mmCIF file of C-alpha atoms in Angstrom:
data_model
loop_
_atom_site.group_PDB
_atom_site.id
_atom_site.type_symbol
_atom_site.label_atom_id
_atom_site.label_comp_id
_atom_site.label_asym_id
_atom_site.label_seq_id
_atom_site.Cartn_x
_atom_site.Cartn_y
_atom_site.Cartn_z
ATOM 1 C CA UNK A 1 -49.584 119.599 184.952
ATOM 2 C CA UNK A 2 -53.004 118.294 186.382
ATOM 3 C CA UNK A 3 -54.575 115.303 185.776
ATOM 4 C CA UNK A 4 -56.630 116.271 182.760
ATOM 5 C CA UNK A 5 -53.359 118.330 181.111
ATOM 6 C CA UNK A 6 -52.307 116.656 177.549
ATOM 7 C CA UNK A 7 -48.207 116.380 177.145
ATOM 8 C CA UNK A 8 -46.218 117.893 174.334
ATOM 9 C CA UNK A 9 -43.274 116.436 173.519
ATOM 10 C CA UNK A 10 -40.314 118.690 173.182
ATOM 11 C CA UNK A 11 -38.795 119.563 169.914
ATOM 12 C CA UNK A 12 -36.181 117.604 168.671
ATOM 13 C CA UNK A 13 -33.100 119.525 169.058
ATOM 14 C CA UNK A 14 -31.184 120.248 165.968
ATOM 15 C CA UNK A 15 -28.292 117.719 164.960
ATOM 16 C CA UNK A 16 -25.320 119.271 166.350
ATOM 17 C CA UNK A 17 -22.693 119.087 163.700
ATOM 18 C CA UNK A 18 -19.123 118.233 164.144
ATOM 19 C CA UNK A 19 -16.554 121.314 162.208
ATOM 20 C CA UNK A 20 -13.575 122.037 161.179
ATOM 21 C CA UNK A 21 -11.503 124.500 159.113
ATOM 22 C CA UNK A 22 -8.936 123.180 157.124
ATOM 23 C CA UNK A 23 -6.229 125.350 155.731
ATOM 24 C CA UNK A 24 -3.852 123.701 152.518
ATOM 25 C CA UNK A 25 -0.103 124.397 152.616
ATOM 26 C CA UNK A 26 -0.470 124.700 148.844
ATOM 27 C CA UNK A 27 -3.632 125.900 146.684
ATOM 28 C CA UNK A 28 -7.010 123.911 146.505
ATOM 29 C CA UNK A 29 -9.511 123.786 143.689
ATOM 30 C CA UNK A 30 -11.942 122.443 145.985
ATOM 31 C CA UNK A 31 -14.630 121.743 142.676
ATOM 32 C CA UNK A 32 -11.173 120.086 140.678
ATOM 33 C CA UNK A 33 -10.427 117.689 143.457
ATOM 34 C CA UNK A 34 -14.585 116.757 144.058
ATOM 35 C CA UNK A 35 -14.947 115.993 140.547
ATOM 36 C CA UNK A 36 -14.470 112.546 140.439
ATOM 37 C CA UNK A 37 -16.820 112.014 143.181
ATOM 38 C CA UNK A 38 -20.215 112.594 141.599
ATOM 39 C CA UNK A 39 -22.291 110.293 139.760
ATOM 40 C CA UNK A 40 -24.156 112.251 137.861
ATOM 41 C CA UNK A 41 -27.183 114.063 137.906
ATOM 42 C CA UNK A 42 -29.426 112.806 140.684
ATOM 43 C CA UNK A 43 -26.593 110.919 142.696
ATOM 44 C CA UNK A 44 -28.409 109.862 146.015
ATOM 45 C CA UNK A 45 -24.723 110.238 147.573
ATOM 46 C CA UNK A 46 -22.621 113.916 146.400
ATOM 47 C CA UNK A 47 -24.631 117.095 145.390
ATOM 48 C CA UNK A 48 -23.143 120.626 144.801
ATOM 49 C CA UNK A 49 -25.061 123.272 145.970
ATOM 50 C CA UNK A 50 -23.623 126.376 143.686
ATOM 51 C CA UNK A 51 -26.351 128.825 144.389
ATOM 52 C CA UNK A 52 -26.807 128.661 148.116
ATOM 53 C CA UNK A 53 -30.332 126.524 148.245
ATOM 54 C CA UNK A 54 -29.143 124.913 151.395
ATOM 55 C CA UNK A 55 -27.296 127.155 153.035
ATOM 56 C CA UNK A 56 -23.697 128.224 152.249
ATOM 57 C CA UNK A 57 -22.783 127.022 148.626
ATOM 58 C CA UNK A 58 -20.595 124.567 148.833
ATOM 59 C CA UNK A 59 -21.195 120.486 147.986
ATOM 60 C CA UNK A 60 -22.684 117.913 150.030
ATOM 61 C CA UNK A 61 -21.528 113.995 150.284
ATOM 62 C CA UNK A 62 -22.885 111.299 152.577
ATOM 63 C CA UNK A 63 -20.951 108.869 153.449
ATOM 64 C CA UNK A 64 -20.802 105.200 155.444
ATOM 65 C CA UNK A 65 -17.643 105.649 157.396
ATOM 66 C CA UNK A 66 -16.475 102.614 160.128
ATOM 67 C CA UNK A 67 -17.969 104.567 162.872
ATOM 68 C CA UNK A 68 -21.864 105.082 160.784
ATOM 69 C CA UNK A 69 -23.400 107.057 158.344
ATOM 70 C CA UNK A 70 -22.485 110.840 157.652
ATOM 71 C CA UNK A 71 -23.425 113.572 156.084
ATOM 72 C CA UNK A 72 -20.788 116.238 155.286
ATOM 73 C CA UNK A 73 -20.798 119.951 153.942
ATOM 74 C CA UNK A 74 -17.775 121.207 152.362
ATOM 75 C CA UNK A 75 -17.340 125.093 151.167
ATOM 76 C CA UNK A 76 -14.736 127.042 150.088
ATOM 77 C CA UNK A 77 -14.231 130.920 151.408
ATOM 78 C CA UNK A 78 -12.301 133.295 148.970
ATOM 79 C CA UNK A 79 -9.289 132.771 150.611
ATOM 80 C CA UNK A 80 -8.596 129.569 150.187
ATOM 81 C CA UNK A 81 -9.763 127.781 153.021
ATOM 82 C CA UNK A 82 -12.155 124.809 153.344
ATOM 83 C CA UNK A 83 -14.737 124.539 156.318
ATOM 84 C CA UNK A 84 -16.057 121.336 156.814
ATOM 85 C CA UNK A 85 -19.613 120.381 158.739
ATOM 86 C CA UNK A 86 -21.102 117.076 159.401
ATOM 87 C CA UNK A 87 -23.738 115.673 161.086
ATOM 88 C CA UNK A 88 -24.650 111.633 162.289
ATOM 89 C CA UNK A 89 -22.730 108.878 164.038
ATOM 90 C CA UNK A 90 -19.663 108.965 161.291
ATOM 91 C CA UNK A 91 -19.466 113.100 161.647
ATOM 92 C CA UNK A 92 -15.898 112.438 163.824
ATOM 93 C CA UNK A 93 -14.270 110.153 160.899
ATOM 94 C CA UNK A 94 -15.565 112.354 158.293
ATOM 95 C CA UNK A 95 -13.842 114.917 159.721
ATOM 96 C CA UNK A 96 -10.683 113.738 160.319
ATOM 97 C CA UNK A 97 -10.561 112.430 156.952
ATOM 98 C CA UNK A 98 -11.024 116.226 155.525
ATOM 99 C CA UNK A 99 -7.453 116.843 154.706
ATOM 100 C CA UNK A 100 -6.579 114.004 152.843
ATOM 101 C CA UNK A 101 -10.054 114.543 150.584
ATOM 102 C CA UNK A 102 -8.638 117.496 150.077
ATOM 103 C CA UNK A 103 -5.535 116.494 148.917
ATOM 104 C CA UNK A 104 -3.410 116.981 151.704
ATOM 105 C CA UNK A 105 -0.787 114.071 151.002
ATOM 106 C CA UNK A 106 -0.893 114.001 146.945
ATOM 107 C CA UNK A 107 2.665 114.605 146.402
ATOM 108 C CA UNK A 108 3.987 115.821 143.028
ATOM 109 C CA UNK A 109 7.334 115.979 143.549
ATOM 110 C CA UNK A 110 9.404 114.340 140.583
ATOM 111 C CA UNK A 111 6.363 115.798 138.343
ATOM 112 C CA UNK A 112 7.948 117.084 135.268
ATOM 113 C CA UNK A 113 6.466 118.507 132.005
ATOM 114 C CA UNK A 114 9.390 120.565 130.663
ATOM 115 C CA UNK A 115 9.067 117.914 127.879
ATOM 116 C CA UNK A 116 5.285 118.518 126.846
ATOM 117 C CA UNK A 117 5.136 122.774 126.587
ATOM 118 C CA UNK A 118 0.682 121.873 126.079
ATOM 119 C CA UNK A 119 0.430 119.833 129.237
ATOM 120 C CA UNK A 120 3.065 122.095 130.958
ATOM 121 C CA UNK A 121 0.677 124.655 130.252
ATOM 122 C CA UNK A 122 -2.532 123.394 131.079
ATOM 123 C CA UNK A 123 -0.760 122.064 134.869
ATOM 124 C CA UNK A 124 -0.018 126.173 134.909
ATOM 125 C CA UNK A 125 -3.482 126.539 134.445
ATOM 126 C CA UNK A 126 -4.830 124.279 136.856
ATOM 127 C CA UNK A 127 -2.836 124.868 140.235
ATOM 128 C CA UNK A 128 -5.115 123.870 142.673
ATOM 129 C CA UNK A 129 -5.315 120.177 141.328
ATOM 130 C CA UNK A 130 -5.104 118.057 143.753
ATOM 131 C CA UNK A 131 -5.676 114.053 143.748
ATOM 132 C CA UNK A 132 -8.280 113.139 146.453
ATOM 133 C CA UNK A 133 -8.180 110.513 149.083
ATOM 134 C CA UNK A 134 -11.255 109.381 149.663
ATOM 135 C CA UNK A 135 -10.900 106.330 151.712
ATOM 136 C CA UNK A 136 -13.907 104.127 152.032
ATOM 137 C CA UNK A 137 -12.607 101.365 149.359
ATOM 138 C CA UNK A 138 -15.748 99.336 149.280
ATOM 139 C CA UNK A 139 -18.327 102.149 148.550
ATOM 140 C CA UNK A 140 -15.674 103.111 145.346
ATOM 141 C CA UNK A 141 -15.289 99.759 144.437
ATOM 142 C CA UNK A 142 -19.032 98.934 143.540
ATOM 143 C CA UNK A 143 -19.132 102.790 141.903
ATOM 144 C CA UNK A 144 -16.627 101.420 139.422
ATOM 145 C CA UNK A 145 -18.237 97.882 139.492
ATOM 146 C CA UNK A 146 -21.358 99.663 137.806
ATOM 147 C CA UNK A 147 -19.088 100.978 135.567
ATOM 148 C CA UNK A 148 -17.802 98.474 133.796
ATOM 149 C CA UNK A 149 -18.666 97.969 130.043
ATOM 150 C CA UNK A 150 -21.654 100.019 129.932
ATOM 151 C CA UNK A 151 -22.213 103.950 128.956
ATOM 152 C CA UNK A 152 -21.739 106.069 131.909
ATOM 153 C CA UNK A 153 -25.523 106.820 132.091
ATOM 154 C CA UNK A 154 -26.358 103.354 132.798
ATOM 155 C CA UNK A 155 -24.283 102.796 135.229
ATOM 156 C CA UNK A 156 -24.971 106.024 136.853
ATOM 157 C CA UNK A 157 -28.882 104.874 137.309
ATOM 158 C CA UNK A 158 -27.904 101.802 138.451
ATOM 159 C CA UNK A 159 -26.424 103.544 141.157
ATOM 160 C CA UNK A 160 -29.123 106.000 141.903
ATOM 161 C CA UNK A 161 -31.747 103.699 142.295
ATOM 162 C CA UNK A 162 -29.713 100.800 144.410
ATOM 163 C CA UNK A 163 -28.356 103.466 146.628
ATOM 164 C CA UNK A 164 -31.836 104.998 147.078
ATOM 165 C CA UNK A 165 -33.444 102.073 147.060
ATOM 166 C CA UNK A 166 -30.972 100.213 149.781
ATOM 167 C CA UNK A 167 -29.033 103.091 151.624
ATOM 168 C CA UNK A 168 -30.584 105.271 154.307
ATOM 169 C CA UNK A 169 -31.908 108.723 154.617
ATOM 170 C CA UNK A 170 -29.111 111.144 154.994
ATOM 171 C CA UNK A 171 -28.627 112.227 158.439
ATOM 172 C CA UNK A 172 -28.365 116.277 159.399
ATOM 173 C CA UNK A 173 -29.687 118.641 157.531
ATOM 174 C CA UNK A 174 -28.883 117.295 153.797
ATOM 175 C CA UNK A 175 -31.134 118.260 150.725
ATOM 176 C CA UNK A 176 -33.501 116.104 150.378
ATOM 177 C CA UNK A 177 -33.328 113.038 148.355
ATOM 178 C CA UNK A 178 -29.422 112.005 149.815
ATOM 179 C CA UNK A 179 -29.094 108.835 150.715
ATOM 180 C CA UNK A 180 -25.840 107.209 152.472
ATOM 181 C CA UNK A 181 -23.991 104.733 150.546
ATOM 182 C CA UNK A 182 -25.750 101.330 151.895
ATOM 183 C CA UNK A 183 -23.857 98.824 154.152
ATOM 184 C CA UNK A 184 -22.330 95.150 152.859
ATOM 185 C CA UNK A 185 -24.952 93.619 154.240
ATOM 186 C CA UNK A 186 -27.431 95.472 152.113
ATOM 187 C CA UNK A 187 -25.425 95.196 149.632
ATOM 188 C CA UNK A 188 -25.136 91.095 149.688
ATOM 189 C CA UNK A 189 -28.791 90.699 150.448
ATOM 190 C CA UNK A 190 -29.940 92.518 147.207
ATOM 191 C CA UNK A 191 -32.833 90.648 145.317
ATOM 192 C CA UNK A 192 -32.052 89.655 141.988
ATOM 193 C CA UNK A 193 -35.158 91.431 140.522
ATOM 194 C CA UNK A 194 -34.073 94.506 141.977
ATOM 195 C CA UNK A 195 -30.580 94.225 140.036
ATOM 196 C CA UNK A 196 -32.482 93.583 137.096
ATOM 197 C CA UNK A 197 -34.568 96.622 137.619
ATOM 198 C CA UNK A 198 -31.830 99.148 137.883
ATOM 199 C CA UNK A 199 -30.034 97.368 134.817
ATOM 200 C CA UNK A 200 -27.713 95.668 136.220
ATOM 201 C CA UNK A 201 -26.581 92.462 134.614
ATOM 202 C CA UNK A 202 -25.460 88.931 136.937
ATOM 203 C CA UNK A 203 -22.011 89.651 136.205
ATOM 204 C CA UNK A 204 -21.951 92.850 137.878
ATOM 205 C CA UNK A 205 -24.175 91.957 140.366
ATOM 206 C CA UNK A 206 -22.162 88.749 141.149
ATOM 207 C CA UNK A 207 -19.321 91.078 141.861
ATOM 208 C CA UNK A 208 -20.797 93.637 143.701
ATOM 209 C CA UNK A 209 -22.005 90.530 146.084
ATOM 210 C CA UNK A 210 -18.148 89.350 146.303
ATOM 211 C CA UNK A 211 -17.237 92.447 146.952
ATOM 212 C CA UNK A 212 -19.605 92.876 149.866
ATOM 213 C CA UNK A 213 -17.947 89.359 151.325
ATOM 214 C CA UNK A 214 -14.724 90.389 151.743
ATOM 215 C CA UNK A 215 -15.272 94.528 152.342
ATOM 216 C CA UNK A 216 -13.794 94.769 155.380
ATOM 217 C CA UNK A 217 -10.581 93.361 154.071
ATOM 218 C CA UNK A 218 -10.907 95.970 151.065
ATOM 219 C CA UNK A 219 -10.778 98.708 153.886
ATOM 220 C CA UNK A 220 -7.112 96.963 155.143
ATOM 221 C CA UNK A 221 -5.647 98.058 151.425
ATOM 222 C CA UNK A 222 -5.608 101.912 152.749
ATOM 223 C CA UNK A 223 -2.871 100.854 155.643
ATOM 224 C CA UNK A 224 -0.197 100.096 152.400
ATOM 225 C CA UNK A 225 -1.133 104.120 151.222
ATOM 226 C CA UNK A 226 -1.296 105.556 148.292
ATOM 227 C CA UNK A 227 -2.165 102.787 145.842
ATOM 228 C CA UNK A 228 0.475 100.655 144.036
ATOM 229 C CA UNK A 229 1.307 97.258 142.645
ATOM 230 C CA UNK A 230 0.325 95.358 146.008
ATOM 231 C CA UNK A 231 -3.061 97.612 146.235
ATOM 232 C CA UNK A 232 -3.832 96.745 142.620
ATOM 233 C CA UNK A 233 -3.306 92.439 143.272
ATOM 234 C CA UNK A 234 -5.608 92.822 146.401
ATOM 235 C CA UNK A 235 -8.327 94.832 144.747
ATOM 236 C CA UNK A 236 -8.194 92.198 141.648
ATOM 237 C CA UNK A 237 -8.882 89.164 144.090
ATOM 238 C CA UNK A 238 -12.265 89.931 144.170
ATOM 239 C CA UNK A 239 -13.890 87.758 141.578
ATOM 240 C CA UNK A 240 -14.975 89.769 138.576
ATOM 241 C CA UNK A 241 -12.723 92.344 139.451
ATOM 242 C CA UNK A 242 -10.032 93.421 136.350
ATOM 243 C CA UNK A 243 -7.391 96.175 135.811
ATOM 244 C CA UNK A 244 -9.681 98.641 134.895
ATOM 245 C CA UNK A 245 -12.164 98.251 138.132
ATOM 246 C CA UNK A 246 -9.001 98.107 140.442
ATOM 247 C CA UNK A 247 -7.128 101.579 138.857
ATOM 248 C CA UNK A 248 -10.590 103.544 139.150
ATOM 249 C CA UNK A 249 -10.851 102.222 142.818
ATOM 250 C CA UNK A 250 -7.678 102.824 143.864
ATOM 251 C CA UNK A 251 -7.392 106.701 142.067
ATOM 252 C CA UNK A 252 -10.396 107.546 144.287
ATOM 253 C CA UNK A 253 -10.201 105.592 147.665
ATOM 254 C CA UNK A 254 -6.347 105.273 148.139
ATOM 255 C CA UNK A 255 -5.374 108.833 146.044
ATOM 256 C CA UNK A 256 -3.013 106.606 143.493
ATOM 257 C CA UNK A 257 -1.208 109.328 141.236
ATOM 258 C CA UNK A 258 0.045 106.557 138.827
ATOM 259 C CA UNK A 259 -2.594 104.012 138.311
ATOM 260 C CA UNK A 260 -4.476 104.273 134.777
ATOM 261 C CA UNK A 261 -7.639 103.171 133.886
ATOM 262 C CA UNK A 262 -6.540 100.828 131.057
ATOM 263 C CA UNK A 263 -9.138 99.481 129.231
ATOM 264 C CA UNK A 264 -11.625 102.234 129.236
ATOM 265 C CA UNK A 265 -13.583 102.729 126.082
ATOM 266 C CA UNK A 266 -12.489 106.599 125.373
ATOM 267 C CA UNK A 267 -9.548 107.598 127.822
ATOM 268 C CA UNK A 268 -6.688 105.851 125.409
ATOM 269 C CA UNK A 269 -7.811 107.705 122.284
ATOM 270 C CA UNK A 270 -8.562 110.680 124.571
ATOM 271 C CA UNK A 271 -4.630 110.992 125.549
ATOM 272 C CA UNK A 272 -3.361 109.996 122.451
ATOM 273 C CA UNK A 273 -5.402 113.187 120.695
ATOM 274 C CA UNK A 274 -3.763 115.035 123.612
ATOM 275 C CA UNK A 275 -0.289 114.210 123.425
ATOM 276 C CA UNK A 276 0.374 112.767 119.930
ATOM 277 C CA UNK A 277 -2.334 114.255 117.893
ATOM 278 C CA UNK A 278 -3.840 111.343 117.014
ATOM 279 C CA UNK A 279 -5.706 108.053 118.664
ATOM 280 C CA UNK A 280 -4.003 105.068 120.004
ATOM 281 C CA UNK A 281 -4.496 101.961 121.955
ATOM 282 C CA UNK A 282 -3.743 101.342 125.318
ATOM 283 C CA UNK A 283 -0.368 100.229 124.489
ATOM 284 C CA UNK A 284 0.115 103.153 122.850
ATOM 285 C CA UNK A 285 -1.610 105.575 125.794
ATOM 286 C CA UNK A 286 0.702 103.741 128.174
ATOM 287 C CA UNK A 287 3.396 104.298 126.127
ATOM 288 C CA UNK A 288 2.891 108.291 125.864
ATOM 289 C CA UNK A 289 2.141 108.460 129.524
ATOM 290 C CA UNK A 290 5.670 106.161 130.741
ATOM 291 C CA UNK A 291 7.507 109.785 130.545
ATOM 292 C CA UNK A 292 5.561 110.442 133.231
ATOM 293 C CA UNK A 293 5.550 107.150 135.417
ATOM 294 C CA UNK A 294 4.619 108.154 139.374
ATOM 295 C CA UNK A 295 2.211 110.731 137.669
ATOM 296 C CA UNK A 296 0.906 109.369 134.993
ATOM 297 C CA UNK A 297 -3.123 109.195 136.352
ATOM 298 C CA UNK A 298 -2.332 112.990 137.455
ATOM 299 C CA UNK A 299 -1.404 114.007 133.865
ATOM 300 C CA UNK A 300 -4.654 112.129 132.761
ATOM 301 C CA UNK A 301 -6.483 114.010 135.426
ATOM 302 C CA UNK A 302 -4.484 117.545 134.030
ATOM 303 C CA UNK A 303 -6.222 116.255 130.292
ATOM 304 C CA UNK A 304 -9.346 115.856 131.482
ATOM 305 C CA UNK A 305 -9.684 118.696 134.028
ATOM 306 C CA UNK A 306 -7.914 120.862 131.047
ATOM 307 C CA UNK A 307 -11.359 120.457 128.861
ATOM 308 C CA UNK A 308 -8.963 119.291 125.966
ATOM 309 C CA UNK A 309 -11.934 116.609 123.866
ATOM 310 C CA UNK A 310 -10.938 114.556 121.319
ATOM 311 C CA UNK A 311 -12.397 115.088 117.185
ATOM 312 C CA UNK A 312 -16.054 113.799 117.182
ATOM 313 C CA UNK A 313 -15.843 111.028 114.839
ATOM 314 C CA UNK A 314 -15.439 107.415 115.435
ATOM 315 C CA UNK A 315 -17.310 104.730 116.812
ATOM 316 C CA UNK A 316 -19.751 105.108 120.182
ATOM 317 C CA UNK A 317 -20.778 102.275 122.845
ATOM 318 C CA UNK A 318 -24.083 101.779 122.388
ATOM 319 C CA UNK A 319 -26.685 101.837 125.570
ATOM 320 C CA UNK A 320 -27.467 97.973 126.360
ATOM 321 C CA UNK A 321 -30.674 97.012 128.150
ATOM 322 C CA UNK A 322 -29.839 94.144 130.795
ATOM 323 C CA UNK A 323 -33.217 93.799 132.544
ATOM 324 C CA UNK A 324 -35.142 91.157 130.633
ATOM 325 C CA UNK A 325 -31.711 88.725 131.759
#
């Protein structure tokens, strides 16, 4: 090039993305075992793509693993098995972590209906159920944080404009609008207006900012596996933390088949419409459910994934408005 030439940079060369193909011993839903991921419509973090927009249909998830942020597409061929791309620093952990999102792990041996002909029947109907590992404690321990005693659409705002707000962009090719999950850091360092704007009250904010503290140590809790009584105590010694928080947590991140979300507004009158015909407490849900004690979150996942909804009557939660606090 002479003296008077101008220089053009060189494209950027497309993210190279990281794959595998996973194959499942047994049958995968791949949409039943996703659905507890997404936060509704809009989340910044988990977006199916049924229609192709992107590229193959399949659903996208970003993600903050140990190793950076990630961004991970996950489609299902007509045979069964799951191919998995990502793209960023974290593309290696995502990817390693594929099975176990997928179930691989979730054991249901002991399972047995014989007792309960419905539920037997809906479990027939629904054989690629499978419980999800997800890892990543801290990012679905402030997901249920939001969660607690508000309607789900408040909390699922909260979450779409913190994690757009604090998380950054998506890398790879993602849809546009994904955001990663954002780091403690971000997380701690939060301005109080800015909680107040996405209606979130102190005492959920006060937690999410104890959780951040000590997030590295929530990680530890997936060496002990797949949930249980020692898992529950360490998620609950995060100030503000109670035994609802702690079972949704530990269903997602560690893949706990037993753990029940006691204390949520609907799910006890929910499984007592399912398997007594009428509504009970949570005394009473945990007493239907004890028949099936090892399993008992996977038959509330059978329930819910069955489409069974209880009579429409009764009282609602109503929507709460935390932002003048």
């Amino acid at each position: 090039m002479g003296a008077t030439g101008t220089a053009t940079a060189a494209p950027t060369p497309p993210a190279v993305a990281v794959t595998t193909v996973y194959e499942p011993r047994e049958r995968v839903n791949l949409s039943l075992v996703l659905s507890q991921l997404g936060r509704g419509p809009g989340d910044p973090t988990f977006a199916w793509d049924r229609t192709g927009r992107h590229g193959v249909p399949g659903a996208w998830r970003t993600l903050l693993t140990p190793e950076g942020a990630a961004t991970m597409h996950l489609a299902q061929s007509s045979s069964g098995s799951i191919h998995a791309r990502a793209w960023g620093p974290g593309a290696g952990w995502a990817i390693d972590g594929v099975p176990e999102l997928c179930g691989a792990g979730d054991d249901l041996s002991g399972l047995d209906l014989s007792g309960a002909p419905a539920l037997a029947e809906a479990a027939r109907r629904l054989p690629g159920l499978r419980l999800a590992r997800v890892g990543l404690v801290f990012e679905m321990l402030i997901a249920a944080i939001l969660e607690q005693k508000v309607t789900i659409k408040e909390a699922h705002s909260a979450w779409r404009i913190l994690v757009r707000r604090h998380g950054e962009a998506a890398p790879g090719p993602a849809p546009d609008g994904m955001r990663v999950f954002p780091t403690p850091d971000a997380w701690r360092h939060i301005p109080s207006w800015e909680w107040h704007r996405a209606g979130v009250d102190p005492r959920r904010s006060r937690t999410c900012v104890e959780a951040s503290r000590v997030a590295a140590g929530l990680e530890r809790t997936l060496s002990l596996g797949r949930g249980g009584p020692e898992v529950h105590s360490r998620l609950r010694s995060v100030n503000g933390v109670g035994v609802w928080t702690a079972a949704e947590t530990s269903q997602r991140a560690h893949g706990d088949a037993d753990e029940v979300s006691v204390g949520d507004f609907h799910l006890h009158d929910l499984i007592g419409w399912a398997l007594a015909g009428q509504p009970v407490d949570d005394d009473g849900m945990l007493e239907l459910l004890e028949p099936y004690r090892g399993h008992r979150q996977r038959v509330v996942r059978i329930i819910l994934a069955s489409g069974f909804r209880k009579p429409r009557f009764g009282p609602r939660i109503t929507i709460q408005d935390h932002r003048g606090h």
